[in-house]
Coordinates of C-alpha atoms and ligand atoms in Angstrom, one line a residue:
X18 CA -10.1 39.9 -10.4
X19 CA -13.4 40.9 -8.9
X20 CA -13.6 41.4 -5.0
X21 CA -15.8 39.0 -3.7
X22 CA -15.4 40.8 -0.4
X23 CA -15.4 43.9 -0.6
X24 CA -14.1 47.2 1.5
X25 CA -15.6 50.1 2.4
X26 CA -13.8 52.8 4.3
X27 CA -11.1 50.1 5.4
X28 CA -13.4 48.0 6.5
X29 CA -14.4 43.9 4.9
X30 CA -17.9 43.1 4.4
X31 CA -19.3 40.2 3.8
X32 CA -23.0 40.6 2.3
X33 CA -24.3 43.2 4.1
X34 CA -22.3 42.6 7.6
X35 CA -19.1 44.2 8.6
X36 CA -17.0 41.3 8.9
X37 CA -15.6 42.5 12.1
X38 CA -18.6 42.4 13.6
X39 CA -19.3 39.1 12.5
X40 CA -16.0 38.0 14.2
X41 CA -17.4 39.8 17.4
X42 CA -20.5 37.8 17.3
X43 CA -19.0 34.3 16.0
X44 CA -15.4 34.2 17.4
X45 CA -12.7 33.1 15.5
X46 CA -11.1 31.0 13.8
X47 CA -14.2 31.9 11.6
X48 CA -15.7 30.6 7.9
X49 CA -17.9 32.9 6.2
X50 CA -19.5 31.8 2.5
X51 CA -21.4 34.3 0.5
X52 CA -24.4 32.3 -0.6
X53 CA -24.9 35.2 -3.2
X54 CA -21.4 34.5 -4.9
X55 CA -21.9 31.0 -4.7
X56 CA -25.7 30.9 -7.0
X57 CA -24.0 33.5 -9.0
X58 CA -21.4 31.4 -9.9
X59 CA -23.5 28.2 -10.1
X60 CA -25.8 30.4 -12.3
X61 CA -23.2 31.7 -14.7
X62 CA -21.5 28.1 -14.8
X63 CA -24.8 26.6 -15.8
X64 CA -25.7 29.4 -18.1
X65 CA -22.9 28.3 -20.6
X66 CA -24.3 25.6 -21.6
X67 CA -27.4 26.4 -22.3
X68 CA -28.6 24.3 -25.0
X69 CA -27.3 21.0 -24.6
X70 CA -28.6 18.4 -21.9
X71 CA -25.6 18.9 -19.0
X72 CA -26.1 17.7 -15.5
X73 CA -24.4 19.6 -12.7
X74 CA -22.9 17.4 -10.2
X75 CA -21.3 19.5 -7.5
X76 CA -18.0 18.1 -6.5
X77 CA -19.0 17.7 -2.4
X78 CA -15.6 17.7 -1.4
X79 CA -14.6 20.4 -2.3
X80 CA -17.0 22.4 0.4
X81 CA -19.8 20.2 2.0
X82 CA -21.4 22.0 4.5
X83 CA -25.3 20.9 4.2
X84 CA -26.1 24.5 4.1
X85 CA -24.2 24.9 0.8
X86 CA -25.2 21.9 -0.5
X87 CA -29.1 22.7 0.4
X88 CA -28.8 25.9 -1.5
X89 CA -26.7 23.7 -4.9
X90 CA -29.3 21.6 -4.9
X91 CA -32.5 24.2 -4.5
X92 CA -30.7 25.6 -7.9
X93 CA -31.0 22.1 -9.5
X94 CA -27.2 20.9 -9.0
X95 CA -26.6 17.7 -8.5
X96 CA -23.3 16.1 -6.5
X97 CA -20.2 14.0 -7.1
X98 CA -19.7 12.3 -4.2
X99 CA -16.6 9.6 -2.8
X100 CA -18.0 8.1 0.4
X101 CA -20.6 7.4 2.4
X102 CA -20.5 9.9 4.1
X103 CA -20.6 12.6 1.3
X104 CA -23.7 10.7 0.2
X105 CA -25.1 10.8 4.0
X106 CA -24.7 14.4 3.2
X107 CA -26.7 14.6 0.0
X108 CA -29.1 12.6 1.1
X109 CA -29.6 14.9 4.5
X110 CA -29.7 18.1 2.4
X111 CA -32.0 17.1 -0.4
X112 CA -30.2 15.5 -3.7
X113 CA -32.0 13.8 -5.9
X114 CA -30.6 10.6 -5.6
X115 CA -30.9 9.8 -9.7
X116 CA -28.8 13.1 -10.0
X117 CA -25.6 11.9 -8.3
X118 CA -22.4 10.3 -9.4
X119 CA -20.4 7.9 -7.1
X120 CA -16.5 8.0 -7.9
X121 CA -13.5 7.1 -5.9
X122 CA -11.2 4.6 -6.0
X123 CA -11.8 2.2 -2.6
X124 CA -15.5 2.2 -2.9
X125 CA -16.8 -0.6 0.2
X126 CA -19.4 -2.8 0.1
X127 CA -21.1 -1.1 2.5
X128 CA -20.6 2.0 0.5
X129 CA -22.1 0.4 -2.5
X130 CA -25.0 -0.9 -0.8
X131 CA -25.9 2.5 0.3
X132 CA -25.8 4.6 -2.9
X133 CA -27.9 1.5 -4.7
X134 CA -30.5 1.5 -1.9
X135 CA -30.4 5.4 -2.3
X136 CA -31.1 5.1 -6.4
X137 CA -28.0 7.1 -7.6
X138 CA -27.5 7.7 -11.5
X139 CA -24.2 6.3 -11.4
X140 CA -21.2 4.7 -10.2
X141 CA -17.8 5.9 -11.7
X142 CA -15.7 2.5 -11.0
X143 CA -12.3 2.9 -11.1
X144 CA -11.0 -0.5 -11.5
X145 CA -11.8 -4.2 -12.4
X146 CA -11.7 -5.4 -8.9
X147 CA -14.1 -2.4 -8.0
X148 CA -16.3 -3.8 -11.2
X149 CA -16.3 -7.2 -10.0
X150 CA -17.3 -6.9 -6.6
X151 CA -20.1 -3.9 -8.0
X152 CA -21.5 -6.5 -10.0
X153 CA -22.0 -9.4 -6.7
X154 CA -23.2 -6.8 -4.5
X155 CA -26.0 -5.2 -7.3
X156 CA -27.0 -9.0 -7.8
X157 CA -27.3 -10.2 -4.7
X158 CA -29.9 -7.2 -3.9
X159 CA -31.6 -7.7 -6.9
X160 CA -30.4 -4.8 -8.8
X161 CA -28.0 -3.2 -11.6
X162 CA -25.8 -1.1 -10.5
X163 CA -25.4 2.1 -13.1
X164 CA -22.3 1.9 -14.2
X165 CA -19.9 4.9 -15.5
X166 CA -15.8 3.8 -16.5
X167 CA -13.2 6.7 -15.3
X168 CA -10.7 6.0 -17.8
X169 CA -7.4 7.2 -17.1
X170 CA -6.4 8.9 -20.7
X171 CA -2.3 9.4 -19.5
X172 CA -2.7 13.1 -19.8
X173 CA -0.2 14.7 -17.8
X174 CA -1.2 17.9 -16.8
X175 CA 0.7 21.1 -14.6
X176 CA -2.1 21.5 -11.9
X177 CA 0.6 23.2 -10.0
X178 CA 1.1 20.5 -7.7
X179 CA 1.9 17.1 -8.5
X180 CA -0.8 15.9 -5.8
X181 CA -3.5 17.3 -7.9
X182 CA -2.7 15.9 -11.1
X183 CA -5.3 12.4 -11.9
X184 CA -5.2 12.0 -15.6
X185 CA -1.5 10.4 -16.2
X186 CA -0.7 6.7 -16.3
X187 CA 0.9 7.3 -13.0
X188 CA -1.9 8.1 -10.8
X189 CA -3.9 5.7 -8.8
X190 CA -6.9 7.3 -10.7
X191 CA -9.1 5.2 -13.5
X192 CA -8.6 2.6 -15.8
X193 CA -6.1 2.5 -18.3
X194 CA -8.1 4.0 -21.8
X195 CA -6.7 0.6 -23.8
X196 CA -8.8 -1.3 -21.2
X197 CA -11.4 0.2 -21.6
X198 CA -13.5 -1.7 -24.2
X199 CA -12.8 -4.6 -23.0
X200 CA -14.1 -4.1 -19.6
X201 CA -17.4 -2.6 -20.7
X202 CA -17.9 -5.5 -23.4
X203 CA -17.2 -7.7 -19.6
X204 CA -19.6 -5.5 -17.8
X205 CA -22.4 -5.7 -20.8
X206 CA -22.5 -9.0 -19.9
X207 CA -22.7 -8.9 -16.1
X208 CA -26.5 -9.6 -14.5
X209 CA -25.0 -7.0 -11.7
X210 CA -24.5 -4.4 -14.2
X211 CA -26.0 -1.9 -16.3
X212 CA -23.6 0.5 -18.4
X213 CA -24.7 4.2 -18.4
X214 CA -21.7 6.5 -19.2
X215 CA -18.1 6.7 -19.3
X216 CA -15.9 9.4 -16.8
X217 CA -12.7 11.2 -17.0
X218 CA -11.5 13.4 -14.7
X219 CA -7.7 14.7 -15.4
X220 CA -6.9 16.8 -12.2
X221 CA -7.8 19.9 -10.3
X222 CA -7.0 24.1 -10.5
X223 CA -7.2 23.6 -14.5
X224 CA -6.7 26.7 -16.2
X225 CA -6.7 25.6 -20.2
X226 CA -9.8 24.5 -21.6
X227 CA -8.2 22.7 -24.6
X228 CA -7.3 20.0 -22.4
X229 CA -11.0 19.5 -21.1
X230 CA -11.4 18.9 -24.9
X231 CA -8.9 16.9 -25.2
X232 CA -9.7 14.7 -22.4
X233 CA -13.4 15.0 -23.9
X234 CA -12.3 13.2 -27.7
X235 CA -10.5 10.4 -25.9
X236 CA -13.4 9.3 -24.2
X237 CA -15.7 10.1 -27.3
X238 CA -13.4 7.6 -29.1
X239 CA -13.8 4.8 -26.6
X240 CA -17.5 6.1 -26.6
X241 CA -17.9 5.4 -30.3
X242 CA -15.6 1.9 -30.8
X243 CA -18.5 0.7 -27.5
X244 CA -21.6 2.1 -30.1
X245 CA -19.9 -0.1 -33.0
X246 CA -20.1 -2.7 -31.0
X247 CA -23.5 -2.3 -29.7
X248 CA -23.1 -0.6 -26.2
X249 CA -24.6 2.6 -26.1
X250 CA -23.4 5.2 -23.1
X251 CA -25.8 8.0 -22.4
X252 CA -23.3 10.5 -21.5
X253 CA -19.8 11.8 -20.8
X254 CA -18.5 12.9 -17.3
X255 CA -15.7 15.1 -18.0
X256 CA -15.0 15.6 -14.4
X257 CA -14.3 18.6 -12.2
X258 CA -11.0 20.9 -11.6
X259 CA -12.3 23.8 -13.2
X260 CA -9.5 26.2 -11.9
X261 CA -9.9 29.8 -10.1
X262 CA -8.1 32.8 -9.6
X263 CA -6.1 32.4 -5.8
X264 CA -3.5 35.8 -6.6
X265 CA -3.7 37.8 -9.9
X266 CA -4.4 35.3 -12.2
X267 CA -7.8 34.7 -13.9
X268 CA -9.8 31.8 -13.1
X269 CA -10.5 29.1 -16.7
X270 CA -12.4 31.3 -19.0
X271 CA -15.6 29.3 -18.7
X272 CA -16.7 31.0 -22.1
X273 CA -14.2 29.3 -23.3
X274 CA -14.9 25.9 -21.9
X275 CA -18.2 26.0 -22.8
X276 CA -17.1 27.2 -26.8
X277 CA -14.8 24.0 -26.7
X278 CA -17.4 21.4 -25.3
X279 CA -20.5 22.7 -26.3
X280 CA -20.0 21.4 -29.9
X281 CA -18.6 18.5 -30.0
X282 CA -21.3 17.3 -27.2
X283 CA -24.0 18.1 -29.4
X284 CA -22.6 15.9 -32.4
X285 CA -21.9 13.4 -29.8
X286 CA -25.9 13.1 -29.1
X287 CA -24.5 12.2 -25.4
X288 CA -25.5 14.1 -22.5
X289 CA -23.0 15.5 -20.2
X290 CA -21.6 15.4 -16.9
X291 CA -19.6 18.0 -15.3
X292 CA -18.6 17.7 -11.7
X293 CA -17.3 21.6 -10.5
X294 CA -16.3 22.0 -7.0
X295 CA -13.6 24.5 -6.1
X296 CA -14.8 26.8 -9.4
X297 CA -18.6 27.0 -7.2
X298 CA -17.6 27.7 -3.8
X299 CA -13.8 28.5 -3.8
X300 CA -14.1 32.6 -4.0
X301 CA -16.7 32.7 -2.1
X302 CA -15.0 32.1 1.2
X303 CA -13.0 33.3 3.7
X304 CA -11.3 32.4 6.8
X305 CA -10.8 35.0 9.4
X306 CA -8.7 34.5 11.8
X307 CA -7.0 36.7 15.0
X308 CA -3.1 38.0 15.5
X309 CA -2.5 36.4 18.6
X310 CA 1.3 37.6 18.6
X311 CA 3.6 39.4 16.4
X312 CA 7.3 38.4 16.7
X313 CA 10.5 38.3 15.8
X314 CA 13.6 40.7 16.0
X315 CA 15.4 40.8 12.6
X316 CA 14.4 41.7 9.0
X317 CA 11.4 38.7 9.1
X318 CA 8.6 38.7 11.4
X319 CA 6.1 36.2 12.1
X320 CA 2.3 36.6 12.5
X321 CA 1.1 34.2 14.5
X322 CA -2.4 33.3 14.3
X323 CA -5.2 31.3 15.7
X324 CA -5.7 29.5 12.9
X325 CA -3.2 27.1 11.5
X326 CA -2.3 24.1 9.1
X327 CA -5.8 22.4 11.2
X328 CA -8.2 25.0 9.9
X329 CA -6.5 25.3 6.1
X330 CA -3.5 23.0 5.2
X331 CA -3.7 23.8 1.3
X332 CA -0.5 26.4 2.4
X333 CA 1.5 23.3 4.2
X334 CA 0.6 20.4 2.0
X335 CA 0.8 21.8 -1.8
X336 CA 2.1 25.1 -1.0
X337 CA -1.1 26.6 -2.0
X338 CA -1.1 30.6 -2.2
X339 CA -3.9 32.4 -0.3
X340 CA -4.2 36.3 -0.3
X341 CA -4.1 37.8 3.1
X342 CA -5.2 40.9 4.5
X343 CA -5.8 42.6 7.7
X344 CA -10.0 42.7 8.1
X345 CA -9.1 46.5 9.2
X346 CA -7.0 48.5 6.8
X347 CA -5.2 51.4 8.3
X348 CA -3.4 53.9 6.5
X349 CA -0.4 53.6 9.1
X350 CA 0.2 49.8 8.4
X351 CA 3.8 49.8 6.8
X352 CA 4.2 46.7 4.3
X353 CA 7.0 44.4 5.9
X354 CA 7.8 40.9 5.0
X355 CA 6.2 38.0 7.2
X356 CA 5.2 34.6 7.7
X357 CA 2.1 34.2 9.2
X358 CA 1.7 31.3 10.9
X359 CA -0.7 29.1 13.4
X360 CA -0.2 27.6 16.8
X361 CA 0.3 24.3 15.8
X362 CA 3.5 22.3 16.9
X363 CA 4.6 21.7 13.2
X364 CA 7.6 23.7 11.8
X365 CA 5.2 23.1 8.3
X366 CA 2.5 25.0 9.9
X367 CA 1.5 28.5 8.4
X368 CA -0.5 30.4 6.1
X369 CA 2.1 32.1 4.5
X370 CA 5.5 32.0 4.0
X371 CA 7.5 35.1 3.0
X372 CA 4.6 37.7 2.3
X373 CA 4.8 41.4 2.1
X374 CA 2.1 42.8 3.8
X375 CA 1.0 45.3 5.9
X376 CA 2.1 44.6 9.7
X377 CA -0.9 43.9 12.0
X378 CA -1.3 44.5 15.3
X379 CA -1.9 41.8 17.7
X380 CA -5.5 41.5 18.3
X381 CA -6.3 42.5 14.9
X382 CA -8.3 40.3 12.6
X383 CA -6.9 39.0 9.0
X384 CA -8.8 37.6 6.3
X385 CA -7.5 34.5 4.3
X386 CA -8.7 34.4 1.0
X387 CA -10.1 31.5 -1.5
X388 CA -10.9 29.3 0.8
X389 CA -14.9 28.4 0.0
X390 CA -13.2 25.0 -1.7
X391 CA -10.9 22.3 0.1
X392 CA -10.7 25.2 3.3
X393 CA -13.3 23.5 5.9
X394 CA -13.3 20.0 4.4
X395 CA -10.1 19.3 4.7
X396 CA -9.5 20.8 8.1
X397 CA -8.3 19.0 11.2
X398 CA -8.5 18.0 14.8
X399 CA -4.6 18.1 15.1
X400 CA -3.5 19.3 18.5
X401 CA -6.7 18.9 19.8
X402 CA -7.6 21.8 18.6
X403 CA -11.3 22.3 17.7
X404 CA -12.6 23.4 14.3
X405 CA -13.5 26.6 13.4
X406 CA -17.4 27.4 12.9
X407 CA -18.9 28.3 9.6
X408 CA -21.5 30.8 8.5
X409 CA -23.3 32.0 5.4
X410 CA -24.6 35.5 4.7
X411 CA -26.6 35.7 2.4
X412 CA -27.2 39.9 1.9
X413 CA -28.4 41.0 5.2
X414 CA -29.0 37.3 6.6
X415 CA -26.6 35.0 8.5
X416 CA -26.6 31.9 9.7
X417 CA -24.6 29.6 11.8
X418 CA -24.3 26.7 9.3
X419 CA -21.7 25.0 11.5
X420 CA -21.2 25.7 15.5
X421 CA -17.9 25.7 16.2
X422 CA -16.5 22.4 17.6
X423 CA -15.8 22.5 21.4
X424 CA -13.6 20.5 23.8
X425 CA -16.4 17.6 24.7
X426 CA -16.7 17.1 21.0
X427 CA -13.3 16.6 20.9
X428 CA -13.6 13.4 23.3
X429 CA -16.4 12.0 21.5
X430 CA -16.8 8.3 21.7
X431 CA -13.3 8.1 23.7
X432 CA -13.2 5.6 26.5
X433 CA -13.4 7.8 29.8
X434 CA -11.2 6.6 33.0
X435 CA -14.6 5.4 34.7
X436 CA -15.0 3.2 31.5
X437 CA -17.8 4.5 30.0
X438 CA -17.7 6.0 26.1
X439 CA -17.6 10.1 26.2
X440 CA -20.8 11.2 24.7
Ligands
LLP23 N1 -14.4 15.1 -9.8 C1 -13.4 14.2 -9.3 C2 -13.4 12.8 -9.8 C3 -12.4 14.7 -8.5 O1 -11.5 13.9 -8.0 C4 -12.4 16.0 -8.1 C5 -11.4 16.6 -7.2 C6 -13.4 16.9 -8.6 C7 -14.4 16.4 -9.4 C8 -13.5 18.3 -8.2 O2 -12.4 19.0 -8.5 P1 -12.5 20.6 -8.5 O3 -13.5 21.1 -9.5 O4 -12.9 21.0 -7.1 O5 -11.1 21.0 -8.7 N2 -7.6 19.3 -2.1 C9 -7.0 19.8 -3.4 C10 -7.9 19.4 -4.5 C11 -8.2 18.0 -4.6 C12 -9.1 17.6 -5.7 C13 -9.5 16.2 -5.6 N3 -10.5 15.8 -6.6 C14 -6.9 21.3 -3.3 O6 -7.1 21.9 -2.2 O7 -6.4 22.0 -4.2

């Protein structure tokens, strides 16, 4: 596996920058993004497919900083979005609206309203309910709503967590494939409604392309049962999930991908949708954070940290494995077993559990890698604990793409003793 951030004489860089330094100047908890290895990537993913007509749509939750998303969407990407807010994002960093796709499963009305004002290319409507009320709210504005099926094709998949698995018959995700037809010959005739595409999307940290291709024929089925009966789609969305390396295995061989999809897209005649998010941004960042203590008498030690389950809970809530490594190697750090953990008031709090690595010193700096996707995003308030801030380098430059949070913002719009709203 390539090192996305590299050493030299001991020491992490990021871009140009000594990473250290950056800490110095930023503080920590601390996310950096290389905006070089993110366009790289988006480059390289894009290149693939070269030849047929494929729409990018970045997968916003994965990392949705509007500084990442401005630079997606200078390269042409487009974004997968889930809520309003996601499309407030977009929308503030320069999508083309008719190059975004709207999935989720409890889609609003308000949310609805919103993406049709905006002029997105499509909703991916995840149930018959959802349909329903798509249709009244499209019609009462005057519109069609473009609309995309997710059908759910019962594909069971190991993801390595059951929380990141969609495509099964168990999941809350889609609508059943046998539906399918039916609901689009519904939809054909709704006044609301105008059918653009079908969408599957089987889970996330995919690793086997054969099951992309699978996914991809039972949707071309359904796709070809609607053209005998006179519906005609205009592409397929296979979805995100697009798995990377996190220790020492390899990422989905996007050759690969691309040798299994590419063909059967062209006889299709259909355009496609892919909706990447961790495969983009997931290397490219990490999350430095400061040894506030070492403790702990017998053969296991703990690392405690300032950053915890709050800043990255992919650790506590799927067990999700994140390289670690001291920011400064020294040739005297012995390798000892540890769990490094955060100041959070959760026995489920830590970065890693049961990890050899070298000891570090209180006041030293460790990086946690892998965390460009599903790192920031999904990070919390808990504890009251503000979030971290985020930059990008991009070769010698940096920027602050997120200040870090501070105690005011905490109380935000909290009623205040003197009743008044903290603002
Ligand atoms: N499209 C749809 C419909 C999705 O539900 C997702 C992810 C994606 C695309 C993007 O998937 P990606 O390419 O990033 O794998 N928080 C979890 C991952 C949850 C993924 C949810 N849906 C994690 O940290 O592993």
């Amino acid at each position: 596996m390539s090192q996305v951030f590299p050493r030299f004489d001991g020491d992490l860089y990021a871009g140009e920058h000594m990473v250290s330094e950056l800490a110095s100047e930023f503080g920590t908890p601390l996310y950096v993004y290389d905006a070089k290895v993110i366009e790289s990537t988006y480059r390289q993913f894009t290149a693939e497919f070269e030849g047929i007509d494929l729409l990018m749509a970045y997968s916003v939750k994965a990392n949705s900083n509007l500084d990442i998303l401005r630079r997606l969407f200078n390269l042409g990407s487009g974004a997968d979005i889930v809520s309003l807010g996601e499309l407030h994002r977009c929308l503030k960093a320069g999508v083309q609206p008719e190059r975004v796709v709207f999935a989720g499963v409890g889609k609003t009305e308000l949310e609805m309203e919103a993406a049709l004002e905006a002029g997105i290319l499509a909703f991916n409507v995840e149930s018959e309910s959802e349909l329903r009320l798509l249709n009244d709210v499209a019609h009462r504005m005057g519109k069609r709503a473009p609309v995309s099926i997710r059908v759910n094709p019962d594909i069971l998949i190991d993801t390595g967590h059951e929380y990141t698995r969609t495509g099964h018959s168990e999941s809350k995700f889609g609508i059943p494939s046998d539906r399918a037809v039916d609901v689009y010959l519904w939809a054909a005739e709704q006044p609301g409604l105008e059918i653009v595409g079908i969408d599957v999307h089987i889970g996330s940290q995919i690793l086997e392309s054969d099951l992309y291709k699978r996914a991809f024929n039972e949707v071309l089925k359904i796709a070809n049962e609607l053209d005998r009966k006179g519906i005609n789609l205009n592409f397929i969305d296979l979805g995100g999930g697009y798995g990377i390396g996190y220790s020492d295995e390899d990422g989905i061989a996007m050759s690969t991908f691309a040798n299994a999809i590419v063909p059967i897209v062209k006889d299709s005649g259909l355009k496609l949708i892919l909706e990447p998010g961790r495969f983009i941004v997931g290397r490219a960042g990490v999350l430095i954070t400061k040894v506030l203590y070492v403790k702990g008498e017998g053969s296991k030690k703990f690392v405690v940290t300032d950053s915890g389950m709050n800043d990255l809970i992919r650790p506590s809530l799927y067990g999700g494995f994140h390289r670690i490594e001291p920011v400064q190697l020294k040739d005297t750090n012995a390798s000892t077993l540890v769990d490094v953990v955060g100041p959070i008031c959760e026995s489920g709090d830590f970065l890693a559990r049961d990890r050899e690595m070298p000891l570090p010193e209180e006041g030293g700096l460790l990086a946690v890698h892998t965390v460009g996707a599903y790192g920031f995003t999904m990070a919390s308030n808990y504890n009251s604990r503000p979030r971290a801030a985020e930059i990008v380098v991009d070769g010698s430059e940096v920027v602050l793409a997120r200040r870090r949070e501070t105690v005011d913002d905490l109380i935000r719009g909290e009623l205040l003793p003197n009743g008044t709203l903290s603002s």
